[in-house]
Short mmCIF file of C-alpha atoms in Angstrom, two decimals:
data_model
loop_
_atom_site.label_atom_id
_atom_site.label_comp_id
_atom_site.label_asym_id
_atom_site.label_seq_id
_atom_site.Cartn_x
_atom_site.Cartn_y
_atom_site.Cartn_z
CA UNK A 1 -82.04 41.73 -18.71
CA UNK A 2 -82.59 42.25 -15.02
CA UNK A 3 -84.24 45.22 -13.28
CA UNK A 4 -84.23 45.72 -9.51
CA UNK A 5 -87.05 47.68 -7.90
CA UNK A 6 -86.13 49.31 -4.59
CA UNK A 7 -89.24 50.36 -2.68
CA UNK A 8 -88.58 52.95 0.04
CA UNK A 9 -92.10 53.37 1.39
CA UNK A 10 -93.65 51.81 4.48
CA UNK A 11 -95.62 49.06 2.73
CA UNK A 12 -99.06 50.47 3.57
CA UNK A 13 -102.02 48.97 1.72
CA UNK A 14 -103.19 52.37 0.44
CA UNK A 15 -99.75 53.41 -0.81
CA UNK A 16 -100.19 54.48 -4.47
CA UNK A 17 -96.54 53.78 -5.20
CA UNK A 18 -97.17 50.06 -4.71
CA UNK A 19 -99.82 50.13 -7.42
CA UNK A 20 -97.46 51.88 -9.83
CA UNK A 21 -94.51 49.53 -9.35
CA UNK A 22 -96.80 46.46 -9.51
CA UNK A 23 -98.12 47.67 -12.86
CA UNK A 24 -94.59 48.34 -14.11
CA UNK A 25 -93.43 44.93 -12.93
CA UNK A 26 -96.18 43.29 -14.97
CA UNK A 27 -94.96 45.11 -18.09
CA UNK A 28 -91.34 44.11 -17.51
CA UNK A 29 -92.25 40.46 -16.99
CA UNK A 30 -94.27 40.49 -20.23
CA UNK A 31 -91.07 41.69 -21.93
CA UNK A 32 -89.15 38.74 -20.45
CA UNK A 33 -87.26 40.93 -18.03
CA UNK A 34 -86.19 39.39 -14.74
CA UNK A 35 -87.48 41.62 -11.91
CA UNK A 36 -86.34 41.57 -8.30
CA UNK A 37 -88.38 43.56 -5.77
CA UNK A 38 -86.53 44.76 -2.66
CA UNK A 39 -88.62 46.35 0.08
CA UNK A 40 -86.16 48.47 2.02
CA UNK A 41 -88.37 48.63 5.11
CA UNK A 42 -88.02 44.84 5.42
CA UNK A 43 -84.22 45.19 5.25
CA UNK A 44 -83.89 48.18 7.59
CA UNK A 45 -81.23 46.45 9.69
CA UNK A 46 -79.23 45.49 6.60
CA UNK A 47 -79.49 48.61 4.45
CA UNK A 48 -75.71 48.93 4.35
CA UNK A 49 -75.50 45.64 2.41
CA UNK A 50 -78.19 46.46 -0.17
CA UNK A 51 -75.81 48.24 -2.62
CA UNK A 52 -74.27 44.81 -3.26
CA UNK A 53 -77.54 43.78 -4.94
CA UNK A 54 -76.84 46.28 -7.73
CA UNK A 55 -74.08 44.10 -9.16
CA UNK A 56 -76.20 41.93 -11.46
CA UNK A 57 -78.79 44.59 -12.38
CA UNK A 58 -78.94 46.22 -15.81
CA UNK A 59 -81.22 48.92 -14.50
CA UNK A 60 -83.07 49.86 -11.32
CA UNK A 61 -86.18 51.67 -10.17
CA UNK A 62 -86.10 53.77 -7.01
CA UNK A 63 -89.67 54.05 -5.78
CA UNK A 64 -90.90 55.94 -2.75
CA UNK A 65 -93.88 57.87 -1.43
CA UNK A 66 -94.08 61.43 -0.14
CA UNK A 67 -96.39 61.17 2.85
CA UNK A 68 -95.54 64.50 4.42
CA UNK A 69 -92.12 65.77 3.29
CA UNK A 70 -89.30 64.44 1.17
CA UNK A 71 -88.36 60.98 -0.06
CA UNK A 72 -88.36 59.39 3.40
CA UNK A 73 -85.71 57.92 5.63
CA UNK A 74 -85.43 54.40 4.17
CA UNK A 75 -84.65 55.62 0.66
CA UNK A 76 -82.22 58.23 1.98
CA UNK A 77 -80.39 55.57 3.99
CA UNK A 78 -80.14 53.39 0.89
CA UNK A 79 -78.63 56.23 -1.13
CA UNK A 80 -76.19 56.96 1.71
CA UNK A 81 -75.16 53.29 1.67
CA UNK A 82 -74.63 53.44 -2.11
CA UNK A 83 -72.31 56.41 -1.61
CA UNK A 84 -70.39 54.82 1.26
CA UNK A 85 -70.29 51.14 0.33
CA UNK A 86 -71.50 50.80 -3.25
CA UNK A 87 -69.28 49.66 -6.11
CA UNK A 88 -68.82 52.97 -7.97
CA UNK A 89 -67.62 51.16 -11.09
CA UNK A 90 -70.91 49.24 -11.21
CA UNK A 91 -73.10 52.25 -10.43
CA UNK A 92 -71.34 54.27 -13.11
CA UNK A 93 -73.59 54.07 -16.17
CA UNK A 94 -76.37 52.13 -14.40
CA UNK A 95 -79.81 53.30 -15.52
CA UNK A 96 -82.30 54.39 -12.85
CA UNK A 97 -85.94 55.40 -13.13
CA UNK A 98 -87.38 57.33 -10.17
CA UNK A 99 -90.97 56.67 -9.12
CA UNK A 100 -92.44 59.08 -6.59
CA UNK A 101 -96.14 59.26 -5.72
CA UNK A 102 -97.46 61.78 -3.24
CA UNK A 103 -100.46 61.89 -0.95
CA UNK A 104 -99.61 65.42 0.17
CA UNK A 105 -97.15 67.59 -1.78
CA UNK A 106 -93.66 67.30 -3.23
CA UNK A 107 -93.65 64.50 -5.82
CA UNK A 108 -91.73 66.61 -8.36
CA UNK A 109 -89.12 67.55 -5.78
CA UNK A 110 -88.82 63.87 -4.82
CA UNK A 111 -88.11 62.81 -8.42
CA UNK A 112 -85.56 65.60 -8.75
CA UNK A 113 -83.86 64.51 -5.51
CA UNK A 114 -83.53 60.90 -6.68
CA UNK A 115 -82.32 61.92 -10.14
CA UNK A 116 -79.70 64.32 -8.78
CA UNK A 117 -78.49 61.80 -6.22
CA UNK A 118 -78.12 59.08 -8.83
CA UNK A 119 -76.25 61.37 -11.21
CA UNK A 120 -73.81 62.34 -8.46
CA UNK A 121 -73.26 58.63 -7.76
CA UNK A 122 -72.37 58.25 -11.43
CA UNK A 123 -75.54 56.58 -12.69
CA UNK A 124 -77.91 57.59 -15.48
CA UNK A 125 -81.46 58.64 -14.55
CA UNK A 126 -84.26 58.23 -17.08
CA UNK A 127 -87.62 59.95 -17.21
CA UNK A 128 -89.47 59.29 -13.96
CA UNK A 129 -93.03 58.57 -12.91
CA UNK A 130 -94.63 60.94 -10.45
CA UNK A 131 -98.06 62.12 -9.44
CA UNK A 132 -100.42 63.21 -6.69
CA UNK A 133 -103.08 60.74 -5.54
CA UNK A 134 -106.05 61.88 -3.47
CA UNK A 135 -108.30 58.84 -3.97
CA UNK A 136 -106.47 55.55 -4.54
CA UNK A 137 -109.50 53.68 -5.88
CA UNK A 138 -110.20 56.33 -8.52
CA UNK A 139 -106.53 56.36 -9.45
CA UNK A 140 -106.41 52.58 -9.93
CA UNK A 141 -109.63 52.54 -11.95
CA UNK A 142 -108.44 55.23 -14.36
CA UNK A 143 -107.43 53.45 -17.62
CA UNK A 144 -105.56 56.48 -18.95
CA UNK A 145 -103.31 56.51 -15.91
CA UNK A 146 -102.74 52.77 -16.25
CA UNK A 147 -101.68 53.11 -19.90
CA UNK A 148 -99.40 56.02 -19.02
CA UNK A 149 -97.63 53.92 -16.39
CA UNK A 150 -97.24 51.04 -18.84
CA UNK A 151 -95.81 53.45 -21.42
CA UNK A 152 -93.26 54.72 -18.90
CA UNK A 153 -92.19 51.15 -18.15
CA UNK A 154 -91.75 50.42 -21.86
CA UNK A 155 -89.62 53.55 -22.29
CA UNK A 156 -87.41 52.46 -19.41
CA UNK A 157 -87.01 49.04 -21.03
CA UNK A 158 -85.95 50.67 -24.32
CA UNK A 159 -83.50 53.00 -22.58
CA UNK A 160 -81.78 50.11 -20.82
CA UNK A 161 -81.81 47.64 -23.72
CA UNK A 162 -80.64 50.19 -26.31
CA UNK A 163 -78.15 51.88 -23.93
CA UNK A 164 -79.50 55.31 -24.73
CA UNK A 165 -76.99 58.09 -24.25
CA UNK A 166 -77.84 61.13 -22.13
CA UNK A 167 -76.34 64.59 -22.51
CA UNK A 168 -73.75 65.55 -19.86
CA UNK A 169 -75.08 67.34 -16.79
CA UNK A 170 -73.55 69.70 -14.24
CA UNK A 171 -74.07 67.08 -11.51
CA UNK A 172 -71.62 64.79 -13.28
CA UNK A 173 -69.10 67.63 -13.61
CA UNK A 174 -69.44 68.51 -9.93
CA UNK A 175 -68.86 64.87 -8.97
CA UNK A 176 -65.62 64.74 -10.94
CA UNK A 177 -64.21 68.05 -9.74
CA UNK A 178 -65.59 68.58 -6.23
CA UNK A 179 -67.52 65.71 -4.67
CA UNK A 180 -65.00 63.03 -3.84
CA UNK A 181 -65.38 60.38 -1.19
CA UNK A 182 -63.01 61.13 1.66
CA UNK A 183 -60.72 58.48 3.05
CA UNK A 184 -59.04 55.46 1.52
CA UNK A 185 -60.12 53.95 -1.77
CA UNK A 186 -61.66 50.50 -1.30
CA UNK A 187 -61.94 47.63 -3.74
CA UNK A 188 -65.43 46.25 -4.45
CA UNK A 189 -64.61 43.24 -2.25
CA UNK A 190 -63.51 45.50 0.64
CA UNK A 191 -66.64 47.65 0.24
CA UNK A 192 -68.85 44.56 0.42
CA UNK A 193 -67.08 43.29 3.53
CA UNK A 194 -67.25 46.71 5.19
CA UNK A 195 -70.96 47.09 4.41
CA UNK A 196 -71.67 43.72 6.02
CA UNK A 197 -69.80 44.75 9.15
CA UNK A 198 -71.63 48.10 9.24
CA UNK A 199 -75.01 46.36 9.11
CA UNK A 200 -74.12 43.93 11.93
CA UNK A 201 -75.47 45.65 15.06
CA UNK A 202 -73.69 43.25 17.41
CA UNK A 203 -70.36 43.81 15.65
CA UNK A 204 -70.76 47.60 15.69
CA UNK A 205 -71.72 47.57 19.39
CA UNK A 206 -68.69 45.41 20.25
CA UNK A 207 -66.39 47.74 18.28
CA UNK A 208 -67.73 50.78 20.14
CA UNK A 209 -67.19 49.05 23.49
CA UNK A 210 -63.63 48.12 22.50
CA UNK A 211 -62.90 51.70 21.43
CA UNK A 212 -64.23 53.07 24.72
CA UNK A 213 -62.10 50.58 26.66
CA UNK A 214 -58.98 51.45 24.68
CA UNK A 215 -59.69 55.16 25.15
CA UNK A 216 -59.96 54.68 28.91
CA UNK A 217 -56.71 52.72 29.02
CA UNK A 218 -54.95 55.34 26.91
CA UNK A 219 -56.17 58.14 29.16
CA UNK A 220 -54.90 56.30 32.23
CA UNK A 221 -51.54 55.79 30.58
CA UNK A 222 -51.31 59.45 29.61
CA UNK A 223 -52.31 60.52 33.13
CA UNK A 224 -49.55 58.42 34.63
CA UNK A 225 -47.03 59.77 32.14
CA UNK A 226 -48.01 63.35 32.85
CA UNK A 227 -47.76 62.89 36.65
CA UNK A 228 -44.86 60.53 37.34
CA UNK A 229 -44.00 59.27 40.82
CA UNK A 230 -41.42 62.04 41.22
CA UNK A 231 -43.93 64.92 41.22
CA UNK A 232 -47.50 63.79 41.91
CA UNK A 233 -49.13 65.22 45.08
CA UNK A 234 -45.98 67.15 46.02
CA UNK A 235 -47.15 70.52 44.70
CA UNK A 236 -50.50 70.21 46.48
CA UNK A 237 -48.76 69.38 49.77
CA UNK A 238 -46.34 72.29 49.42
CA UNK A 239 -49.16 74.77 48.67
CA UNK A 240 -51.35 73.62 51.59
CA UNK A 241 -48.51 73.45 54.12
CA UNK A 242 -49.15 75.51 57.27
CA UNK A 243 -46.07 75.62 59.57
CA UNK A 244 -46.38 74.93 63.27
CA UNK A 245 -43.84 76.35 65.74
CA UNK A 246 -41.20 73.83 66.81
CA UNK A 247 -43.03 70.95 65.13
CA UNK A 248 -40.93 68.17 63.65
CA UNK A 249 -42.17 64.91 62.12
CA UNK A 250 -41.46 62.51 59.28
CA UNK A 251 -44.35 60.79 57.51
CA UNK A 252 -44.25 57.96 54.99
CA UNK A 253 -47.25 57.35 52.72
CA UNK A 254 -47.35 54.07 50.84
CA UNK A 255 -49.74 54.69 47.91
CA UNK A 256 -50.76 51.51 46.10
CA UNK A 257 -49.91 52.55 42.51
CA UNK A 258 -46.56 54.16 43.35
CA UNK A 259 -43.26 52.35 43.10
CA UNK A 260 -41.80 54.25 46.04
CA UNK A 261 -43.39 55.74 49.19
CA UNK A 262 -44.10 59.46 49.47
CA UNK A 263 -41.94 60.95 52.21
CA UNK A 264 -43.12 64.12 53.98
CA UNK A 265 -40.34 65.50 56.17
CA UNK A 266 -41.18 68.49 58.38
CA UNK A 267 -38.07 69.89 60.04
CA UNK A 268 -36.38 73.09 61.13
CA UNK A 269 -35.77 74.07 57.53
CA UNK A 270 -39.42 73.66 56.59
CA UNK A 271 -41.20 71.06 54.48
CA UNK A 272 -39.50 68.55 52.21
CA UNK A 273 -41.47 66.12 50.05
CA UNK A 274 -40.06 63.39 47.80
CA UNK A 275 -40.54 59.80 46.69
CA UNK A 276 -38.01 57.44 48.20
CA UNK A 277 -37.26 54.72 50.73
CA UNK A 278 -36.93 55.72 54.38
CA UNK A 279 -37.24 53.34 57.31
CA UNK A 280 -37.02 55.58 60.40
CA UNK A 281 -40.24 57.61 60.27
CA UNK A 282 -42.65 58.82 62.94
CA UNK A 283 -45.81 57.72 61.10
CA UNK A 284 -46.14 55.15 58.29
CA UNK A 285 -49.49 55.19 56.49
CA UNK A 286 -50.89 53.12 53.64
CA UNK A 287 -53.76 54.03 51.31
CA UNK A 288 -54.96 54.10 47.69
CA UNK A 289 -54.54 56.89 45.12
CA UNK A 290 -58.32 57.48 45.14
CA UNK A 291 -58.33 58.14 48.90
CA UNK A 292 -55.25 60.35 48.71
CA UNK A 293 -56.86 62.32 45.84
CA UNK A 294 -59.94 62.89 48.00
CA UNK A 295 -57.75 64.15 50.85
CA UNK A 296 -55.73 66.66 48.84
CA UNK A 297 -58.91 67.94 47.16
CA UNK A 298 -60.53 68.55 50.55
CA UNK A 299 -63.27 65.95 50.23
CA UNK A 300 -62.16 64.10 53.36
CA UNK A 301 -59.52 64.61 56.08
CA UNK A 302 -56.60 62.39 57.05
CA UNK A 303 -58.35 61.61 60.34
CA UNK A 304 -61.61 60.68 58.65
CA UNK A 305 -59.83 58.40 56.17
CA UNK A 306 -58.08 56.66 59.06
CA UNK A 307 -61.29 56.29 61.11
CA UNK A 308 -63.19 54.90 58.09
CA UNK A 309 -60.51 52.32 57.45
CA UNK A 310 -59.55 53.80 54.09
CA UNK A 311 -56.09 54.51 55.45
CA UNK A 312 -54.03 52.31 57.76
CA UNK A 313 -51.24 53.73 59.90
CA UNK A 314 -48.72 52.84 62.55
CA UNK A 315 -46.48 55.00 64.72
CA UNK A 316 -47.21 58.11 66.78
CA UNK A 317 -50.97 58.70 66.46
CA UNK A 318 -50.69 62.16 68.00
CA UNK A 319 -48.55 63.13 65.02
CA UNK A 320 -51.10 61.49 62.71
CA UNK A 321 -53.83 63.81 64.02
CA UNK A 322 -51.56 66.79 63.33
CA UNK A 323 -51.69 66.11 59.56
CA UNK A 324 -55.05 67.92 59.26
CA UNK A 325 -53.59 70.92 61.11
CA UNK A 326 -50.45 71.11 58.99
CA UNK A 327 -52.27 70.40 55.71
CA UNK A 328 -55.76 71.99 56.00
CA UNK A 329 -56.94 70.98 52.48
CA UNK A 330 -60.61 71.47 53.28
CA UNK A 331 -60.28 75.14 54.27
#
């Protein structure tokens, strides 16, 4: 027989739970039971893999300490890992004894929490050990308490070795009818592999970075699909257009991510904008989509972009200066 003891406290010297599980371990070893102690706080970076240690156990003890409220984070994380990554076929029918000692208040609630959680996972809880300890030395020196702990350990040994049957509980009924793990069903081998990945901080960090990169690429692709070369910037130019009497000019903007230049033709019939190839223009300018975005959103002017070197141009520079008059984006 093998019993695993999972300790969810912080490992403090004056933790009464350590005294209790040490005493119980002595009893189990006298009964020729193989005992494995797992201190969860020492495995805090690998908690997701701990449910795999349940495989060879005939029974387990979940031991924790209530220092201020509840069963504590380490034990809760272990139970979460059992729900997410544990082999449900192995947990089903696995005996568990809760051990909860308190230095404040809430030991009974802690035992109830562990028992309910284990029942919902499919396991079988047995009578737990719980108590309030004000003075650790007095508690350890009390022979009646020591014999009581030993008796509890013996009862747990009998329950596991004799496969004692428990009456059905509502927690088991709720698990079957309501509480089902969402998502795909995994084999025990897949669960073990997934739990190892989940506990690998470097792997998880790399996966998050890859997801963010893919998300950024996808957004860029969607943005380009939503604003193809045939329409982008044209509406903004049409809305900002301010006619000038007897003014005629043809502009060509070569924007780096566009397949064709943007042609802005101002004639007697008004403004015409389109993407296409046109050689005979009055002004030919070249820039990037970021600079052109800043211009149409009024952050900078055509003249300022040209003076800063963010836009290059050739042709009639008098007509170039007129762009900020015809398209007053900043007003």
